[in-house]
Amino acid sequence: VEAHKSAQKKIIEAYDPHKDPNASGDPFKTLFVGRISYDTTEKKLKREFEVFGSIKKVRMVYDQKGKPRGYAFIEFEHERDLKNAYKQGDGKKIDGRRVMVDVERGRTVEGWLPRRLGGGRGPGRQGKPAKKKQRRLAETVEKAKEKEKEEKAEKKKDKEKEKEKEKEKDKGKERDKDEDRKERGREKEKDKEKERSREKDREKDREKDREKDREKDKERDKEKKDKDKERKRERSRSRDRDRRK
């Protein structure tokens, strides 16, 4: 007995309907339907409850062998339709059995446990609840809604923070790219400066070569002039010798 209680306690502690992959859709638009005949199909159930409003989805629950467990969840398109079905659908006769309806308490009522864990809906069909109970139920639903809003807001903040981090990473990468481009630009400018310096040196060398060529040309011109003068003097001396004879 103690071992069973201990195991049951662990199961209860681990129970979290919000993490149930089968529990999808809006819990505030979802109706629980119990005591369903095993002959009733999802289509038949949908047809019977469509009188209260437009239905988004019907999920019949089956055991591991594929046999119906006698209850289902109906998600309506609008919350007002859920309220109508909750008020008027309890005791509705389908395939020879009177079904019972309730709101989905697993995700809307904090601390609620299913019957297999010692909880459950409690009394069956009842009359109109007292005003105090109505207020408590409304407060519970309101708190659940507020909690869901807070969770959504928190998730939204986390997503925004994640986006900001990604933006910062992208900015950092862009800064690194800009720095790399600037570094490459500086390297290119250095290479251009070196090339200009080498070109100046080559120009100086060419100018020196041209100056040497000019000096050589001057030397040749001077030598030519000197030779011309010498030839003139030689001709002049030759004429003087001829006259003396």
mmCIF file with all atom_site columns, C-alpha atoms in Angstrom, residues 45 56 63 101 121 136 148 162 166 183 200 208-209 215 219 232:
data_model
loop_
_atom_site.group_PDB
_atom_site.id
_atom_site.type_symbol
_atom_site.label_atom_id
_atom_site.label_alt_id
_atom_site.label_comp_id
_atom_site.label_asym_id
_atom_site.label_entity_id
_atom_site.label_seq_id
_atom_site.pdbx_PDB_ins_code
_atom_site.Cartn_x
_atom_site.Cartn_y
_atom_site.Cartn_z
_atom_site.occupancy
_atom_site.B_iso_or_equiv
_atom_site.pdbx_formal_charge
_atom_site.auth_seq_id
_atom_site.auth_comp_id
_atom_site.auth_asym_id
_atom_site.auth_atom_id
_atom_site.pdbx_PDB_model_num
ATOM 1  C CA . LEU A 1 45  ? -20.812 13.287 -31.492 1.00 0.00 ? 45  LEU A CA 1
ATOM 2  C CA . LYS A 1 56  ? -13.346 23.151 -34.770 1.00 0.00 ? 56  LYS A CA 1
ATOM 3  C CA . ASP A 1 63  ? -7.160  2.956  -25.016 1.00 0.00 ? 63  ASP A CA 1
ATOM 4  C CA . VAL A 1 101 ? -20.387 17.597 -19.998 1.00 0.00 ? 101 VAL A CA 1
ATOM 5  C CA . ARG A 1 121 ? -15.170 16.273 -11.783 1.00 0.00 ? 121 ARG A CA 1
ATOM 6  C CA . ARG A 1 136 ? -15.237 31.246 -7.906  1.00 0.00 ? 136 ARG A CA 1
ATOM 7  C CA . GLU A 1 148 ? -1.759  31.944 -19.977 1.00 0.00 ? 148 GLU A CA 1
ATOM 8  C CA . GLU A 1 162 ? 16.701  36.011 -28.692 1.00 0.00 ? 162 GLU A CA 1
ATOM 9  C CA . GLU A 1 166 ? 20.878  37.446 -33.052 1.00 0.00 ? 166 GLU A CA 1
ATOM 10 C CA . GLU A 1 183 ? 42.364  46.281 -43.300 1.00 0.00 ? 183 GLU A CA 1
ATOM 11 C CA . LYS A 1 200 ? 59.789  57.416 -58.321 1.00 0.00 ? 200 LYS A CA 1
ATOM 12 C CA . LYS A 1 208 ? 70.192  59.908 -64.269 1.00 0.00 ? 208 LYS A CA 1
ATOM 13 C CA . ASP A 1 209 ? 70.580  57.805 -67.395 1.00 0.00 ? 209 ASP A CA 1
ATOM 14 C CA . GLU A 1 215 ? 76.773  64.573 -70.899 1.00 0.00 ? 215 GLU A CA 1
ATOM 15 C CA . GLU A 1 219 ? 81.386  65.415 -74.917 1.00 0.00 ? 219 GLU A CA 1
ATOM 16 C CA . LYS A 1 232 ? 90.607  74.373 -90.001 1.00 0.00 ? 232 LYS A CA 1
#
